[in-house]
Tab-separated table of C-alpha atoms (C1' of nucleotides) in Angstrom:
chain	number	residue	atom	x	y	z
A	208	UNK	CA	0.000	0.000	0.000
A	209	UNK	CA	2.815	2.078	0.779
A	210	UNK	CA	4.651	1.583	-2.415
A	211	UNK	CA	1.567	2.609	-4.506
A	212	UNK	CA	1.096	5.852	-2.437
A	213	UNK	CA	4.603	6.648	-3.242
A	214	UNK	CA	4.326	5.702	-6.695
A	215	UNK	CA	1.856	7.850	-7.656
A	216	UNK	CA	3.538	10.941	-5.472
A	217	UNK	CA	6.637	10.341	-7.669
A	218	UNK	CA	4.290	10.216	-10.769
A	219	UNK	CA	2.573	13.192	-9.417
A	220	UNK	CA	6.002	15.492	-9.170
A	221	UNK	CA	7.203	13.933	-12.386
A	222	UNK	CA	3.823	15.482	-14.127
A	223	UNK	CA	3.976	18.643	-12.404
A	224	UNK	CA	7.821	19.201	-13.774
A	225	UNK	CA	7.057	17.900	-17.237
A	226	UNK	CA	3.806	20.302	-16.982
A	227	UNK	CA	5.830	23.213	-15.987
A	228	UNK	CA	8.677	22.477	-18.692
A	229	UNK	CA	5.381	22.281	-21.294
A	230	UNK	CA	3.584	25.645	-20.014
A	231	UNK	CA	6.641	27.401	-20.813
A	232	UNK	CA	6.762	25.969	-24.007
A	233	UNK	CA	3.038	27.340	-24.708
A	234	UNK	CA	4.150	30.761	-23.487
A	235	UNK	CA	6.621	30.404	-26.106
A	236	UNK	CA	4.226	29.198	-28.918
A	237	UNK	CA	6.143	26.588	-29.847
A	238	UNK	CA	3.827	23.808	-28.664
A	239	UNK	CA	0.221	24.082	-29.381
A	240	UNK	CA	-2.216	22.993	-26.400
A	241	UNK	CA	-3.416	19.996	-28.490
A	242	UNK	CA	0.066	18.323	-28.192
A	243	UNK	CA	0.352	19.110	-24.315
A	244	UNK	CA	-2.735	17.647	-23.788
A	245	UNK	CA	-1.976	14.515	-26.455
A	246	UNK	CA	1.350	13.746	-24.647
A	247	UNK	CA	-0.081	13.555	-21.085
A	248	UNK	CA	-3.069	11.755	-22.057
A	249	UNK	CA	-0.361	9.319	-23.625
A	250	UNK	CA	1.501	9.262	-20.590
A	251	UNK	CA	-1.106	8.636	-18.358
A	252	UNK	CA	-2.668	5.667	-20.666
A	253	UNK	CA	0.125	4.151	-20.401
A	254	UNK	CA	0.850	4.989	-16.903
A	255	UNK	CA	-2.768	3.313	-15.827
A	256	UNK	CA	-1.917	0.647	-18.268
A	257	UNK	CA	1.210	-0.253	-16.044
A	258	UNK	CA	-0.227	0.406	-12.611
A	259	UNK	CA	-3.249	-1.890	-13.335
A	260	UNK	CA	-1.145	-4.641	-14.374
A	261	UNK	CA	0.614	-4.744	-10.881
A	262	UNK	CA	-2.620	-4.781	-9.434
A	263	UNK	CA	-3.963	-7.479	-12.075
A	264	UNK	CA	-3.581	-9.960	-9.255
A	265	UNK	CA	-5.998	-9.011	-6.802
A	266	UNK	CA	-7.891	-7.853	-9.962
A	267	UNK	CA	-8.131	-11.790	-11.091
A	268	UNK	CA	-9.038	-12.671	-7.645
A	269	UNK	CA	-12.698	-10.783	-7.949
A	270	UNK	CA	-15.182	-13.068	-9.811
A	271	UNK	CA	-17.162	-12.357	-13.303
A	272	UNK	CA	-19.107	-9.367	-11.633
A	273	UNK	CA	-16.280	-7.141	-11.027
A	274	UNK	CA	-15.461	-7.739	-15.406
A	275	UNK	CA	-18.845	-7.126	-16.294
A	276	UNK	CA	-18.522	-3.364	-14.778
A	277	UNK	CA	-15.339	-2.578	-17.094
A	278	UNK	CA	-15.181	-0.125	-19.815
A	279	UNK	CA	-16.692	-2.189	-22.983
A	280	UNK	CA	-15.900	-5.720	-21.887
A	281	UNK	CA	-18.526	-7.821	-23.603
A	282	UNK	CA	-19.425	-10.084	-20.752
A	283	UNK	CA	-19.592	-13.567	-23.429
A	284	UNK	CA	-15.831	-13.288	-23.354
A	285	UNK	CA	-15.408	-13.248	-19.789
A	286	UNK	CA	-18.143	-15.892	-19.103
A	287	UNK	CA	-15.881	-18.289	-21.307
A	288	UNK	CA	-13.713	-19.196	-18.088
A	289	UNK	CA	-11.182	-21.795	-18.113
A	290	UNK	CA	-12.252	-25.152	-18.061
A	291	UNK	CA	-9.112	-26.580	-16.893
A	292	UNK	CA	-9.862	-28.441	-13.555
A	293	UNK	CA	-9.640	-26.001	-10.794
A	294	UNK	CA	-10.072	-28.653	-7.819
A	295	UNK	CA	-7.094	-30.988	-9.189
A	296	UNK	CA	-5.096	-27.689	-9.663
A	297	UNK	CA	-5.628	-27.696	-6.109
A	298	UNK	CA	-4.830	-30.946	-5.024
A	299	UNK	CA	-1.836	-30.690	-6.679
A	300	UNK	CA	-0.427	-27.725	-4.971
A	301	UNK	CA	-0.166	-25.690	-8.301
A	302	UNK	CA	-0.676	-21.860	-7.365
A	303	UNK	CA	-2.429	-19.440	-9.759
A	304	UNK	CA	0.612	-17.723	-10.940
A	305	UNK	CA	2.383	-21.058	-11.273
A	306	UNK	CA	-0.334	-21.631	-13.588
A	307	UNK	CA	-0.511	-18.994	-15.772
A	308	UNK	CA	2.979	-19.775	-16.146
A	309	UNK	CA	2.249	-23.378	-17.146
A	310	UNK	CA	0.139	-22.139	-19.838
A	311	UNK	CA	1.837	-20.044	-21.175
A	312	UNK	CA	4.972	-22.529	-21.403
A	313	UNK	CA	2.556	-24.901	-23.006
A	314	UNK	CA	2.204	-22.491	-25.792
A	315	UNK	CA	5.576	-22.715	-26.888
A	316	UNK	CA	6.560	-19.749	-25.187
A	317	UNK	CA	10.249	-19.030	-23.369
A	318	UNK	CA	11.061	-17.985	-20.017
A	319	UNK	CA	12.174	-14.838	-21.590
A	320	UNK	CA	8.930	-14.289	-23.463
A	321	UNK	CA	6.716	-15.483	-20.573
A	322	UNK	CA	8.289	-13.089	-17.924
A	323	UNK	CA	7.920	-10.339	-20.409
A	324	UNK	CA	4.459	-11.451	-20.921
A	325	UNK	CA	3.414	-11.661	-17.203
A	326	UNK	CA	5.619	-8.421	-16.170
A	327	UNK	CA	7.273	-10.572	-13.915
A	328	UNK	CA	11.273	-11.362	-14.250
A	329	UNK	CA	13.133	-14.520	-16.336
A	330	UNK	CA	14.347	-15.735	-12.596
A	331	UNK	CA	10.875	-15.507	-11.478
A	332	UNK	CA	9.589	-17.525	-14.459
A	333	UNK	CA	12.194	-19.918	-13.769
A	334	UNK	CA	11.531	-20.459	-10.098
A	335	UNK	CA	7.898	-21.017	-11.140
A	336	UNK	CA	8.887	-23.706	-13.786
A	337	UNK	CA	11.149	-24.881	-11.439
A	338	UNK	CA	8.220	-25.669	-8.273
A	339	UNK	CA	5.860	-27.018	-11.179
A	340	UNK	CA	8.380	-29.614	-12.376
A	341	UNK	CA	8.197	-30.738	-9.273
A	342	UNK	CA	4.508	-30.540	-8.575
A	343	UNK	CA	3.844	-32.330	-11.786
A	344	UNK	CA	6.662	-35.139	-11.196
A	345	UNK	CA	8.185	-33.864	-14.596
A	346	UNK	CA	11.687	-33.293	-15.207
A	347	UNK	CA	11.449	-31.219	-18.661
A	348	UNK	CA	8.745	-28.365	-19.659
A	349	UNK	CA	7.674	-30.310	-22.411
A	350	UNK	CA	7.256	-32.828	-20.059
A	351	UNK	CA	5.540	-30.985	-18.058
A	352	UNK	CA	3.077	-29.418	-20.335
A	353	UNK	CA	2.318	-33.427	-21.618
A	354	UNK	CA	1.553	-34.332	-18.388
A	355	UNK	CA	-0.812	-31.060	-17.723
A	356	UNK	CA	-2.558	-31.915	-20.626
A	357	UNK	CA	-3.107	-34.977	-19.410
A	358	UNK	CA	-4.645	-34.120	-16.374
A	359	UNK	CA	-6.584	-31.333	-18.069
A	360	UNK	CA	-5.383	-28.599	-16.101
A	361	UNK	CA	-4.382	-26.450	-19.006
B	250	UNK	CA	-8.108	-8.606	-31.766
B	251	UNK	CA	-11.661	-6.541	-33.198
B	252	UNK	CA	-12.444	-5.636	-30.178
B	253	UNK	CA	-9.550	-3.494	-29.135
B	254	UNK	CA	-9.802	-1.734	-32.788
B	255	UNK	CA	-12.844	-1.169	-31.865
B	256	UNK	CA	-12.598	-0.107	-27.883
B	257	UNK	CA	-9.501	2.214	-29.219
B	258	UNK	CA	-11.736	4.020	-32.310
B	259	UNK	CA	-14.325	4.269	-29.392
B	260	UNK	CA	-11.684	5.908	-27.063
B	261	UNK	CA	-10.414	7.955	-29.938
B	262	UNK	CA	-13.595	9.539	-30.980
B	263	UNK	CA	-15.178	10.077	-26.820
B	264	UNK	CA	-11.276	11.980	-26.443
B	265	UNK	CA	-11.762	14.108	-29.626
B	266	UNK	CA	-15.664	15.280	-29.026
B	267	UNK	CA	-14.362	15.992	-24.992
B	268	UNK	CA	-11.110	18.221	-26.753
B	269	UNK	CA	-13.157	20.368	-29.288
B	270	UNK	CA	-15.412	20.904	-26.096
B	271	UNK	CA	-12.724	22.027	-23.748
B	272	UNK	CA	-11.040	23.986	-26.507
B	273	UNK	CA	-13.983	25.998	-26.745
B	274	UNK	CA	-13.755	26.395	-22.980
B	275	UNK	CA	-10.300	27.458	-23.139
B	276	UNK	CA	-11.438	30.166	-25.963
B	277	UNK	CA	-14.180	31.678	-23.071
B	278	UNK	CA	-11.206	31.890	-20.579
B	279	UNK	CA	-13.612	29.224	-18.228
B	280	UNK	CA	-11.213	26.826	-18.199
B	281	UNK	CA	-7.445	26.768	-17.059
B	282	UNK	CA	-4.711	25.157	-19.160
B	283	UNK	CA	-4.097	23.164	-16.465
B	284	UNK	CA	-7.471	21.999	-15.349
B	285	UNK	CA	-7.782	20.511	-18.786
B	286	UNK	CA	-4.616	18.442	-19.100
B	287	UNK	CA	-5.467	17.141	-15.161
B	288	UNK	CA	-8.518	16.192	-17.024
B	289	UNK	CA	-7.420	14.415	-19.644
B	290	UNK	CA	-4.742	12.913	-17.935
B	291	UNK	CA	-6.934	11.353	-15.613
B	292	UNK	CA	-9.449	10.666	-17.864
B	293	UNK	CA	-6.450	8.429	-19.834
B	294	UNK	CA	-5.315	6.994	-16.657
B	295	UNK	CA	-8.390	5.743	-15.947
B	296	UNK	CA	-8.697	4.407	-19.533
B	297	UNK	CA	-5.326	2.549	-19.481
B	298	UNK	CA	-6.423	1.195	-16.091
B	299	UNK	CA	-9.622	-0.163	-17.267
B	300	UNK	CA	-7.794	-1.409	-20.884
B	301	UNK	CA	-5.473	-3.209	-19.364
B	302	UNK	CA	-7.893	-4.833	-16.361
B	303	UNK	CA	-10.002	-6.032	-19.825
B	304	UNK	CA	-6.633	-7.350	-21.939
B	305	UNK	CA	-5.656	-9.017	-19.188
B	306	UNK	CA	-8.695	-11.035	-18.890
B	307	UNK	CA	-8.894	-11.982	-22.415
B	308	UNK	CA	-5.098	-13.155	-22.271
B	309	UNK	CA	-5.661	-15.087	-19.120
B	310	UNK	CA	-8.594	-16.684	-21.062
B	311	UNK	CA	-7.285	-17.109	-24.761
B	312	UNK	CA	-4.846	-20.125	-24.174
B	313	UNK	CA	-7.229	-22.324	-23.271
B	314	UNK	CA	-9.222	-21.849	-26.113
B	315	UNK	CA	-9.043	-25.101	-27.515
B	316	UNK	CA	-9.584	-27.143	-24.726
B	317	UNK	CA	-13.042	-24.872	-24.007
B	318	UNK	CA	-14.598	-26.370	-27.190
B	319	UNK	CA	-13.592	-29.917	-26.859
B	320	UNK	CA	-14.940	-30.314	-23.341
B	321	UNK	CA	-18.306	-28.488	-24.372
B	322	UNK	CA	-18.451	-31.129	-26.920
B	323	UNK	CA	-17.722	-34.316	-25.178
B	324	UNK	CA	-14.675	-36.489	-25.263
B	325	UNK	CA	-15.755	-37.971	-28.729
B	326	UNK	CA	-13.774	-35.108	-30.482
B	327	UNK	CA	-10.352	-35.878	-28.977
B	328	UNK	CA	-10.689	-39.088	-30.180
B	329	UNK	CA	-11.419	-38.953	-33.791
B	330	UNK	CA	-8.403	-36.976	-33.792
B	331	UNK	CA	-6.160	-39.571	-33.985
B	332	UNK	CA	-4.578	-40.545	-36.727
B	333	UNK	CA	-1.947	-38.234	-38.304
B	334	UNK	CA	-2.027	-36.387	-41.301
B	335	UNK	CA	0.434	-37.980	-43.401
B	336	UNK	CA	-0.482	-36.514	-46.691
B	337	UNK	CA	0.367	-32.812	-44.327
B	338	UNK	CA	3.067	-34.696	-43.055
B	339	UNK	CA	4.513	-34.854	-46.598
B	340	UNK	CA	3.912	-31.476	-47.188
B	341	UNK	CA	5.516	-29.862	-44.726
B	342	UNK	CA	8.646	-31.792	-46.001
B	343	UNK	CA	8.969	-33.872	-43.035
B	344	UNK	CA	11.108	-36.984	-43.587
B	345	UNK	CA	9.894	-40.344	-41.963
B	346	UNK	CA	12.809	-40.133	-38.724
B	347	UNK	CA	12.077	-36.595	-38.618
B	348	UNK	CA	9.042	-37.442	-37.564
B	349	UNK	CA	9.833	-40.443	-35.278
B	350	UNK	CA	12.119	-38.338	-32.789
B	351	UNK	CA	8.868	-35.193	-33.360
B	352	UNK	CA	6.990	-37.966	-31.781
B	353	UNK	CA	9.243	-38.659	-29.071
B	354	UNK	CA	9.981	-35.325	-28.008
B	355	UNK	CA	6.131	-34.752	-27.831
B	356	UNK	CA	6.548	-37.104	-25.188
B	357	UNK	CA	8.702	-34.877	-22.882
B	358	UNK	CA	11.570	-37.051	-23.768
B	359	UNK	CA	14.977	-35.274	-23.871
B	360	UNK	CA	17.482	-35.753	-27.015
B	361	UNK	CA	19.516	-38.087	-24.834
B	362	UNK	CA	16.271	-40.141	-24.401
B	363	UNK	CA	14.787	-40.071	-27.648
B	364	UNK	CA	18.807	-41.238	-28.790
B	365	UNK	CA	18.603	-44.144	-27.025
B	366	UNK	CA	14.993	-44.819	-27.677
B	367	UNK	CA	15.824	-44.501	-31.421
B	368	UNK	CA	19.348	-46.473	-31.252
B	369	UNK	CA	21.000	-43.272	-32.914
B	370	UNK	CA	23.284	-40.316	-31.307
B	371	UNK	CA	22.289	-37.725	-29.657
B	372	UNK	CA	23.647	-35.508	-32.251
B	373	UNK	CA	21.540	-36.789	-34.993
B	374	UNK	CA	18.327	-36.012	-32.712
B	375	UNK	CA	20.071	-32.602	-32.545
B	376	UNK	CA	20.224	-32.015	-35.995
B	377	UNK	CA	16.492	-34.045	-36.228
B	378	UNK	CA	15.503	-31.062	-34.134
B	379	UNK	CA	17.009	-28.521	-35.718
B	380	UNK	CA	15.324	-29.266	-39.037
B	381	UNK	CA	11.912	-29.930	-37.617
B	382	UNK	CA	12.004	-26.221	-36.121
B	383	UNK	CA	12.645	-24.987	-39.716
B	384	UNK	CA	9.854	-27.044	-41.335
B	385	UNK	CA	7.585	-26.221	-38.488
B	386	UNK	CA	8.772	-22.336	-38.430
B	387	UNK	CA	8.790	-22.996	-34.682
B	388	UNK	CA	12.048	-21.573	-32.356
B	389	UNK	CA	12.167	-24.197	-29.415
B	390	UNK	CA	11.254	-27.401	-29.232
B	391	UNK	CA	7.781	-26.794	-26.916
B	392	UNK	CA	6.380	-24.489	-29.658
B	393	UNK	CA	7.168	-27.088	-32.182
B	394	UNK	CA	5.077	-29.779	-30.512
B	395	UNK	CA	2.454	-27.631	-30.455
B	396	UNK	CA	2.430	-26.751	-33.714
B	397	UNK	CA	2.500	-30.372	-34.715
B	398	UNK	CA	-0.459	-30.758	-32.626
B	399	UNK	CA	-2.071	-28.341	-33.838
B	400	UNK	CA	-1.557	-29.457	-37.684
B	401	UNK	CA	-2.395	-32.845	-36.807
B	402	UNK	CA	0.744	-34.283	-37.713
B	403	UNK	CA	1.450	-36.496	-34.628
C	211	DT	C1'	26.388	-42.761	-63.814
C	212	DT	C1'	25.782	-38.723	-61.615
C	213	DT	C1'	22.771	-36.242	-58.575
C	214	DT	C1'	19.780	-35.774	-55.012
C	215	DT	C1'	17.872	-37.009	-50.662
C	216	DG	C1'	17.769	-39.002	-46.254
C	217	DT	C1'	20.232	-40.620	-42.416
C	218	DT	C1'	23.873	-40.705	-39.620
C	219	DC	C1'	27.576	-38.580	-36.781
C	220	DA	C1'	31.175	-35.283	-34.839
C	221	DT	C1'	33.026	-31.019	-33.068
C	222	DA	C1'	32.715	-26.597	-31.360
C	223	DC	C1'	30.095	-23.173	-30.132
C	224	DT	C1'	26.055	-20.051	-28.215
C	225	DA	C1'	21.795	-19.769	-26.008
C	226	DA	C1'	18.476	-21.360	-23.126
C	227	DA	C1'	16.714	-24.196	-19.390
C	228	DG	C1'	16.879	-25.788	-14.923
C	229	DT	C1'	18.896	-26.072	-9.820
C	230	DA	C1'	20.033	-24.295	-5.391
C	231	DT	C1'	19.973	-20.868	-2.171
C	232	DG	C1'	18.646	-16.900	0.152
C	233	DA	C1'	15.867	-13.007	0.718
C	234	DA	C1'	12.259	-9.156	0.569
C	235	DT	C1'	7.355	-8.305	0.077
C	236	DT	C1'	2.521	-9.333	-0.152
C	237	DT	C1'	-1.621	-11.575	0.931
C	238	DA	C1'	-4.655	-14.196	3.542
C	239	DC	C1'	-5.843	-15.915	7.786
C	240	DT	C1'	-5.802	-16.522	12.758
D	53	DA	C1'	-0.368	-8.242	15.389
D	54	DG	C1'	1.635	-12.322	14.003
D	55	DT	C1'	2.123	-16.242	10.902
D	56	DA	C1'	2.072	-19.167	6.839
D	57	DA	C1'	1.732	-19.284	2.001
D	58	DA	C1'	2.605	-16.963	-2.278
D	59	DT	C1'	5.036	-14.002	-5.221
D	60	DT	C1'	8.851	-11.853	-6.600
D	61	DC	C1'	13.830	-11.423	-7.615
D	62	DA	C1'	18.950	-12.210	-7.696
D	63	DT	C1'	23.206	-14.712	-8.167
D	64	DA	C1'	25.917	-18.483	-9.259
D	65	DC	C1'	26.094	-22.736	-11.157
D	66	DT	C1'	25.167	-27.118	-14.069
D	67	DT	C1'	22.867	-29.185	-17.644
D	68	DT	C1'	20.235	-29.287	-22.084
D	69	DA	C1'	18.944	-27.393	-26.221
D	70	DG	C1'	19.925	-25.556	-30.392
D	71	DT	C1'	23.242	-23.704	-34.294
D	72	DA	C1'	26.785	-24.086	-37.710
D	73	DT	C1'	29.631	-26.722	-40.307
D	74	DG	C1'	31.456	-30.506	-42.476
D	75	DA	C1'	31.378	-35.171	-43.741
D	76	DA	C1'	30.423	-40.224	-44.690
D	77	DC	C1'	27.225	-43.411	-46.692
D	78	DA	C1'	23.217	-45.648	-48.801
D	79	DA	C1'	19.230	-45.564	-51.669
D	80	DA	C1'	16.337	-43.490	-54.890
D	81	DA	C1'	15.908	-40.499	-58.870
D	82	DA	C1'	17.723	-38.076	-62.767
DNA sequence: TTTTTGTTCATACTAAAGTATGAATTTACT
DNA sequence: AGTAAATTCATACTTTAGTATGAACAAAAA
């Protein structure tokens, strides 16, 4: 909680120096208000973009009614939840971020493009794989994604 | 892959109709500089925030796509899916051993494995591999398998 | 007969994958 | 408030995987 409130104070004084460093530039007439306003808009998009994926896990933890409330998200996607079997997942000790990276291995992916895809890091990835080679009695990813498959928990 | 088009041409248009409406505000000397980027910017932020809650549960959903359909339709499709597509097989230019150790390594075997499984060296699995992730256009073995898969070929 | 193709193998290399260990932080639960 | 489980990350290390190259050999095709 802390780290998000300073976060966004650090985002905060970043936009007011960038704003300041801009309103001189309007004074100046060489940057018309349309830009200004194009390049924070930008800036936050993609600033929102990045804070809600660190918060995409307790997102994920709230069920289909907290999706249905989101800007355009046609509920029939949503409502199309994985069929793998949750209660097996379960039983065999397999977290939820172990399993997104489990599917994501299974698609051919590697650790470099599955941390990069989860905004987590390679080691991360790695330690994951690592704890579901384990979990799944496997001793290779592609051994590992066979044997998911198997028990339909992909 | 529609849908954000179409979500970002929403976005798009909503932002433009809001900045001819503040510019006009701007003209009357009603509305600060400032007010209207803290606007935007927070308008955006709250876009990317809600973008990126919705892409992520599409992702998290996406992988799994195949498996959705074939246990809505019962267990009859997975098996009528047997036998692989040799005339695909050809194709794809996919020599007879080629396929043998493609086989194997669907298995979660290693090249040392599949070696001694197939009486030759590891080196000519290497090289096995190595062609079979040209012919498949895949860049690791996993995403090879499931290509193959995919095609029907094993 | 020459050429092509498939199979085999080796060597040397680079790039990933996987292991082991320790640690900081978060989250959920008591 | 404290604790256990989960998530994240790093570093150092070992093991596989994959690439590049060259080559030998047999069988089919030209």
């Amino acid at each position: 909680m802390r780290n998000i409130v300073i976060t966004f104070g650090i985002i905060c004084l970043c936009s007011l120096v960038l704003f300041q460093m801009a309103k001189v530039a309007i004074i100046k007439d060489t940057l018309p208000v349309e830009v200004l306003v194009g390049v924070f808009s930008l800036l936050f998009l993609v600033i929102g973009i990045l804070y809600s994926r660190r918060q995409h896990v307790i997102v994920q933890h709230v069920p289909s009614d907290h999706e249905n409330t989101t800007l355009l998200a046609p509920p029939s996607v949503v409502i199309e939840t994985k069929p793998a079997d949750k209660t097996l997942i379960e039983q065999m000790g397999i977290s939820k971020r172990e399993h997104d990276v489990l599917c994501e291995a299974a698609l051919g992916l590697s650790n470099a493009e599955i941390a990069q895809k989860l905004f987590i890091s390679e080691s991360t990835v790695k330690t994951h794989i690592s704890n579901l080679l384990v979990k799944l009695n496997a001793r290779r990813r592609t051994e590992a994604v066979k044997i998911a498959k198997e028990l339909n928990i992909i």
